[in-house]
Amino acid sequence: MDAVNKCSHLAHAGNDMELKPYIHNFFGKGEQEVADLEKKGCLDSIKSFKQHTSLLEGDDLEVSNCGSRLRCAREGSKATTMYDVNGLLGATCAHGFALPDLFCNMRRSENFTFYLVLLKHIVKECPSVKHVYIDFGCRLAKTWTWYLQALDKELPPSAVDLRIMVNWMHAASHDMSCQLENSGRFQKDAGFVVGEQSEQLWAMTKDPSSLMRCMTLQNRHDSVECLLSDINDLKLARLVLVLKAKMDSMHKKLAELDQRLDGIQAESNAAGIHDLHAAAQEFLGTQFAVSPTLSERPFLEAEYVRLREMDIAVQKLQSIGFSWKEAGGMSPAALLLRGSTHKEQRELQAKLTDLEIKLAISPDSVWTVDSNDYTRGFKLLAEQQILRYQSAIDVIVHELAQKNIEKRQQGEASKVTHALASKIRGLHAKLRSSLEEMYAWMAAAHDDPHADVSLPQSVVDAMLQGEPAPWHVGSHSSGLRLMLGRRFYMAENDRQRCIEQLSRLPVEKKRLMQWLDIMLQRVQERIRVVAEDMSEHAVIGSLPHPYELTRHHGVHFWLQWHAQRLAAILKEVNEKLNW
C-alpha cells in the first residue's frame, strides 16, 4: 500500500460539478468514506479522526522508536490552496495488480488517516489477508492497534492478526533495530516479497498524470479508473511469464545463498568461531537499545536516566523556542515546538511515571541531576551505550576489510568495483560518525569533562589494517564474531524467505488456474445470454434501434475476444508453469 502525488488535481481547474463519474471499479467504499470524513473535517489529524471514532481521550498513541524521518509518516496534514486532490493512495497485490475498491483520492497531504480507512476495508473485504507492506509500517502499526480497539465490533476477528511490515527497499533507510523488527525481510512466513509493487504501479501512471491535473474531477476519476484497468490488463498478459521468472530467480537465489552460507561457515571455522547461530544472537543483542535483562534494577535505573535526559533536552528545546518567540522570530525549534514537543513530553512523562513506580521512587524523592542515584544510573547508561558503539564499530571495521578484499579481487575498474568503492566510502562515513558518538558518551562518563577521550588516528588506521581495537584485551575475535554473525543472520533470513516463496508459487499457480476457469465460465455464460438476446430479436422480426443492435454486436465481439484471451492464458499456464 502506498501513495503518490503525481495524479493530483488543481483546485481551480475543471470546476464543472454537474458531471458524475461513470466508472467505479477502483474507487469504492474507501473513497466514499474519505469524502465523508472531509465533509466532517476529520482528515487533518489523528486527533480529529480520533474524535470521529468516539475513542476515549485518554487512549494515546504509542509512537515507534524508529529514528527514520519520513515526510510521508505524518499523523496530520493540512489542505492546500493549489490542489483540491493531492494524489492517490491505493493497494496492490503481491503481483502488482491494482486491487478493486481499494483506492482513494488524498484530499490532504499524505497522512495516517487515509491508510487506516483503506486498511479497514482490506480486512473487511478480504479477511484472509495476513501481510501488508507500507513504507512507514513501523509507525503505522502502533496507530493501527489503537484503531482496532476503536472498531472492535466492526472488523472480523482476523483483523488482529494483520501484520504491517516495511518494504525491503524502504526499510534500508530505517534504523537496523527497526529493520530487524519490521522489515518483511526478517519476518517469518513473509516470503521473498520485496513489497515495492505499488511503486511500480505509480511509475506506470507518470505519463498521463500531468494531464489529469487540469481535467474536471469527474473526467479525472474515469481516467484513473481506465488507466488502472489498462495496467491490470497488461499485467495479466505477462503474469505467466512473471511467475515463471520468479520461480527461476528463486532457485538461482537459493543456490547463491547456499554458496554464500558455505563461504561464511568456512571463514568462521578458519577464525575459530564454530557456533554461527550464537554469533547471530550476539549481533542481535547489539542492535536493541533495551537490554533483555531490563527487569533488573540497574538496567531500570539506566533507562530512567535515559528518559530523564530526553526530557531535559525537550525542555531546552522549548526554552529556545520561547526565547525566539519573545524576540519576534520563528526558529526551527519554535516551529518544532508547536508540532511535537508537547506530545513528546507528555509521552516521556508517562514512561517516567511508570519507571518511578517500578523503582519505588516517590514524588518527593525524584532523582535530580546532581544526586548520587542519578550519577550511578548515568554511568551505567554510558557504559551500555559505549559497549553498543564498540560492537558496532567492530562490525564496521571488519565489513570494511571484507569490502577492500573484494575490491582488490575485482582488479580493473568496472561497475562492481565502482559499487564496492561507493559502499566503502559509506562505511568510512559510518565509522567516523560512530566514533564521534562513542567519544561523546565516553566524555560524558569521564570524571574530567575536558579530558581527550578520542582515539589517535594511528590507532584507527591500525584497526583498519587488522589490529585489535583498544577495548579488546588479548583478542579481537569479538568484532569478527559480530560481523560473521550479522552476515550469517542476513543470509539465513534471505534463504528462509526464498524457501517460503518457492512453497507459495505452486499455490499461486493453482489459484490462477481456478480464477481463469471461473472467469472463462462466466464470460461464456454471458456470451450465451447475449447471443440468445440477439437471436430472439431476429426471430420476432422486431429489431431494436440500430444503435442498440450495434451495441449488442460490440458486446458480443468483446466477450468472444475476452474468452479467447482467457483460454490462451490458461493454456500458457499449463504449458509453461510445469511445477
mmCIF file of N, CA and C in Angstrom, residues 465-519:
data_model
loop_
_atom_site.group_PDB
_atom_site.id
_atom_site.type_symbol
_atom_site.label_atom_id
_atom_site.label_comp_id
_atom_site.label_asym_id
_atom_site.label_seq_id
_atom_site.Cartn_x
_atom_site.Cartn_y
_atom_site.Cartn_z
ATOM 1 N N GLN A 465 43.729 -1.905 9.501
ATOM 2 C CA GLN A 465 44.722 -2.828 8.945
ATOM 3 C C GLN A 465 44.649 -4.215 9.586
ATOM 4 N N GLY A 466 43.706 -4.403 10.525
ATOM 5 C CA GLY A 466 43.524 -5.719 11.127
ATOM 6 C C GLY A 466 43.980 -5.833 12.560
ATOM 7 N N GLU A 467 44.511 -4.753 13.136
ATOM 8 C CA GLU A 467 44.943 -4.792 14.531
ATOM 9 C C GLU A 467 43.721 -4.774 15.456
ATOM 10 N N PRO A 468 43.831 -5.391 16.653
ATOM 11 C CA PRO A 468 42.690 -5.391 17.579
ATOM 12 C C PRO A 468 42.386 -3.992 18.100
ATOM 13 N N ALA A 469 41.112 -3.751 18.363
ATOM 14 C CA ALA A 469 40.699 -2.464 18.916
ATOM 15 C C ALA A 469 41.199 -2.335 20.350
ATOM 16 N N PRO A 470 41.422 -1.108 20.834
ATOM 17 C CA PRO A 470 41.963 -0.917 22.197
ATOM 18 C C PRO A 470 41.086 -1.513 23.286
ATOM 19 N N TRP A 471 39.791 -1.637 23.049
ATOM 20 C CA TRP A 471 38.913 -2.137 24.108
ATOM 21 C C TRP A 471 38.888 -3.668 24.174
ATOM 22 N N HIS A 472 39.627 -4.351 23.287
ATOM 23 C CA HIS A 472 39.726 -5.806 23.362
ATOM 24 C C HIS A 472 41.044 -6.177 24.029
ATOM 25 N N VAL A 473 40.960 -6.997 25.050
ATOM 26 C CA VAL A 473 42.147 -7.392 25.808
ATOM 27 C C VAL A 473 42.618 -8.756 25.304
ATOM 28 N N GLY A 474 43.755 -8.770 24.632
ATOM 29 C CA GLY A 474 44.364 -10.028 24.212
ATOM 30 C C GLY A 474 43.755 -10.673 22.989
ATOM 31 N N SER A 475 42.541 -10.312 22.584
ATOM 32 C CA SER A 475 41.905 -10.957 21.436
ATOM 33 C C SER A 475 41.001 -9.963 20.745
ATOM 34 N N HIS A 476 40.892 -10.103 19.428
ATOM 35 C CA HIS A 476 39.989 -9.231 18.681
ATOM 36 C C HIS A 476 38.941 -10.055 17.948
ATOM 37 N N SER A 477 38.593 -11.222 18.548
ATOM 38 C CA SER A 477 37.609 -12.088 17.903
ATOM 39 C C SER A 477 36.196 -11.550 18.034
ATOM 40 N N SER A 478 35.961 -10.639 19.017
ATOM 41 C CA SER A 478 34.601 -10.162 19.244
ATOM 42 C C SER A 478 34.048 -9.448 18.018
ATOM 43 N N GLY A 479 34.813 -8.524 17.446
ATOM 44 C CA GLY A 479 34.344 -7.804 16.273
ATOM 45 C C GLY A 479 34.138 -8.717 15.092
ATOM 46 N N LEU A 480 35.071 -9.643 14.865
ATOM 47 C CA LEU A 480 34.927 -10.602 13.774
ATOM 48 C C LEU A 480 33.719 -11.499 14.008
ATOM 49 N N ARG A 481 33.488 -11.864 15.251
ATOM 50 C CA ARG A 481 32.347 -12.710 15.592
ATOM 51 C C ARG A 481 31.027 -11.997 15.283
ATOM 52 N N LEU A 482 30.946 -10.710 15.633
ATOM 53 C CA LEU A 482 29.733 -9.945 15.352
ATOM 54 C C LEU A 482 29.513 -9.783 13.853
ATOM 55 N N MET A 483 30.603 -9.522 13.125
ATOM 56 C CA MET A 483 30.484 -9.343 11.685
ATOM 57 C C MET A 483 30.010 -10.628 11.006
ATOM 58 N N LEU A 484 30.599 -11.760 11.396
ATOM 59 C CA LEU A 484 30.177 -13.038 10.825
ATOM 60 C C LEU A 484 28.754 -13.389 11.253
ATOM 61 N N GLY A 485 28.408 -13.063 12.511
ATOM 62 C CA GLY A 485 27.039 -13.300 12.964
ATOM 63 C C GLY A 485 26.032 -12.491 12.175
ATOM 64 N N ARG A 486 26.377 -11.248 11.863
ATOM 65 C CA ARG A 486 25.489 -10.391 11.067
ATOM 66 C C ARG A 486 25.319 -10.946 9.660
ATOM 67 N N ARG A 487 26.423 -11.296 9.012
ATOM 68 C CA ARG A 487 26.342 -11.827 7.654
ATOM 69 C C ARG A 487 25.571 -13.144 7.615
ATOM 70 N N PHE A 488 25.796 -13.985 8.614
ATOM 71 C CA PHE A 488 25.084 -15.259 8.674
ATOM 72 C C PHE A 488 23.589 -15.038 8.872
ATOM 73 N N TYR A 489 23.241 -14.110 9.767
ATOM 74 C CA TYR A 489 21.826 -13.850 10.045
ATOM 75 C C TYR A 489 21.113 -13.316 8.804
ATOM 76 N N MET A 490 21.759 -12.392 8.079
ATOM 77 C CA MET A 490 21.165 -11.833 6.867
ATOM 78 C C MET A 490 20.967 -12.915 5.811
ATOM 79 N N ALA A 491 22.022 -13.692 5.557
ATOM 80 C CA ALA A 491 21.938 -14.716 4.516
ATOM 81 C C ALA A 491 20.936 -15.808 4.878
ATOM 82 N N GLU A 492 20.905 -16.204 6.141
ATOM 83 C CA GLU A 492 19.979 -17.249 6.563
ATOM 84 C C GLU A 492 18.533 -16.782 6.452
ATOM 85 N N ASN A 493 18.275 -15.512 6.788
ATOM 86 C CA ASN A 493 16.921 -14.977 6.638
ATOM 87 C C ASN A 493 16.510 -14.923 5.174
ATOM 88 N N ASP A 494 17.414 -14.470 4.303
ATOM 89 C CA ASP A 494 17.105 -14.452 2.873
ATOM 90 C C ASP A 494 16.820 -15.862 2.360
ATOM 91 N N ARG A 495 17.575 -16.822 2.845
ATOM 92 C CA ARG A 495 17.357 -18.213 2.421
ATOM 93 C C ARG A 495 15.985 -18.712 2.859
ATOM 94 N N GLN A 496 15.592 -18.406 4.091
ATOM 95 C CA GLN A 496 14.273 -18.819 4.569
ATOM 96 C C GLN A 496 13.153 -18.169 3.759
ATOM 97 N N ARG A 497 13.332 -16.882 3.396
ATOM 98 C CA ARG A 497 12.319 -16.211 2.583
ATOM 99 C C ARG A 497 12.224 -16.855 1.195
ATOM 100 N N CYS A 498 13.367 -17.281 0.644
ATOM 101 C CA CYS A 498 13.362 -17.966 -0.657
ATOM 102 C C CYS A 498 12.591 -19.279 -0.575
ATOM 103 N N ILE A 499 12.854 -20.051 0.463
ATOM 104 C CA ILE A 499 12.170 -21.338 0.630
ATOM 105 C C ILE A 499 10.668 -21.122 0.778
ATOM 106 N N GLU A 500 10.286 -20.102 1.557
ATOM 107 C CA GLU A 500 8.854 -19.797 1.717
ATOM 108 C C GLU A 500 8.221 -19.409 0.388
ATOM 109 N N GLN A 501 8.944 -18.611 -0.413
ATOM 110 C CA GLN A 501 8.401 -18.186 -1.697
ATOM 111 C C GLN A 501 8.276 -19.360 -2.659
ATOM 112 N N LEU A 502 9.240 -20.265 -2.652
ATOM 113 C CA LEU A 502 9.168 -21.446 -3.519
ATOM 114 C C LEU A 502 7.977 -22.328 -3.159
ATOM 115 N N SER A 503 7.635 -22.394 -1.887
ATOM 116 C CA SER A 503 6.460 -23.179 -1.488
ATOM 117 C C SER A 503 5.158 -22.474 -1.844
ATOM 118 N N ARG A 504 5.202 -21.157 -2.014
ATOM 119 C CA ARG A 504 3.990 -20.399 -2.352
ATOM 120 C C ARG A 504 3.651 -20.466 -3.839
ATOM 121 N N LEU A 505 4.665 -20.514 -4.685
ATOM 122 C CA LEU A 505 4.433 -20.395 -6.123
ATOM 123 C C LEU A 505 3.508 -21.484 -6.675
ATOM 124 N N PRO A 506 3.633 -22.769 -6.290
ATOM 125 C CA PRO A 506 2.646 -23.750 -6.761
ATOM 126 C C PRO A 506 1.222 -23.421 -6.321
ATOM 127 N N VAL A 507 1.079 -22.866 -5.117
ATOM 128 C CA VAL A 507 -0.252 -22.460 -4.651
ATOM 129 C C VAL A 507 -0.786 -21.317 -5.508
ATOM 130 N N GLU A 508 0.085 -20.362 -5.862
ATOM 131 C CA GLU A 508 -0.333 -19.255 -6.717
ATOM 132 C C GLU A 508 -0.745 -19.754 -8.098
ATOM 133 N N LYS A 509 -0.026 -20.746 -8.630
ATOM 134 C CA LYS A 509 -0.406 -21.322 -9.922
ATOM 135 C C LYS A 509 -1.795 -21.957 -9.836
ATOM 136 N N LYS A 510 -2.042 -22.706 -8.770
ATOM 137 C CA LYS A 510 -3.343 -23.352 -8.604
ATOM 138 C C LYS A 510 -4.466 -22.323 -8.506
ATOM 139 N N ARG A 511 -4.238 -21.254 -7.743
ATOM 140 C CA ARG A 511 -5.255 -20.206 -7.610
ATOM 141 C C ARG A 511 -5.497 -19.495 -8.934
ATOM 142 N N LEU A 512 -4.421 -19.268 -9.703
ATOM 143 C CA LEU A 512 -4.569 -18.617 -11.004
ATOM 144 C C LEU A 512 -5.408 -19.470 -11.940
ATOM 145 N N MET A 513 -5.166 -20.779 -11.952
ATOM 146 C CA MET A 513 -5.946 -21.668 -12.820
ATOM 147 C C MET A 513 -7.410 -21.695 -12.398
ATOM 148 N N GLN A 514 -7.660 -21.715 -11.099
ATOM 149 C CA GLN A 514 -9.047 -21.692 -10.620
ATOM 150 C C GLN A 514 -9.740 -20.401 -11.029
ATOM 151 N N TRP A 515 -9.033 -19.277 -10.888
ATOM 152 C CA TRP A 515 -9.623 -17.987 -11.262
ATOM 153 C C TRP A 515 -9.900 -17.925 -12.759
ATOM 154 N N LEU A 516 -8.977 -18.417 -13.580
ATOM 155 C CA LEU A 516 -9.174 -18.413 -15.032
ATOM 156 C C LEU A 516 -10.356 -19.289 -15.423
ATOM 157 N N ASP A 517 -10.499 -20.450 -14.767
ATOM 158 C CA ASP A 517 -11.642 -21.330 -15.054
ATOM 159 C C ASP A 517 -12.958 -20.641 -14.728
ATOM 160 N N ILE A 518 -13.023 -20.011 -13.564
ATOM 161 C CA ILE A 518 -14.263 -19.336 -13.150
ATOM 162 C C ILE A 518 -14.591 -18.188 -14.092
ATOM 163 N N MET A 519 -13.593 -17.357 -14.408
ATOM 164 C CA MET A 519 -13.828 -16.222 -15.298
ATOM 165 C C MET A 519 -14.222 -16.678 -16.694
#
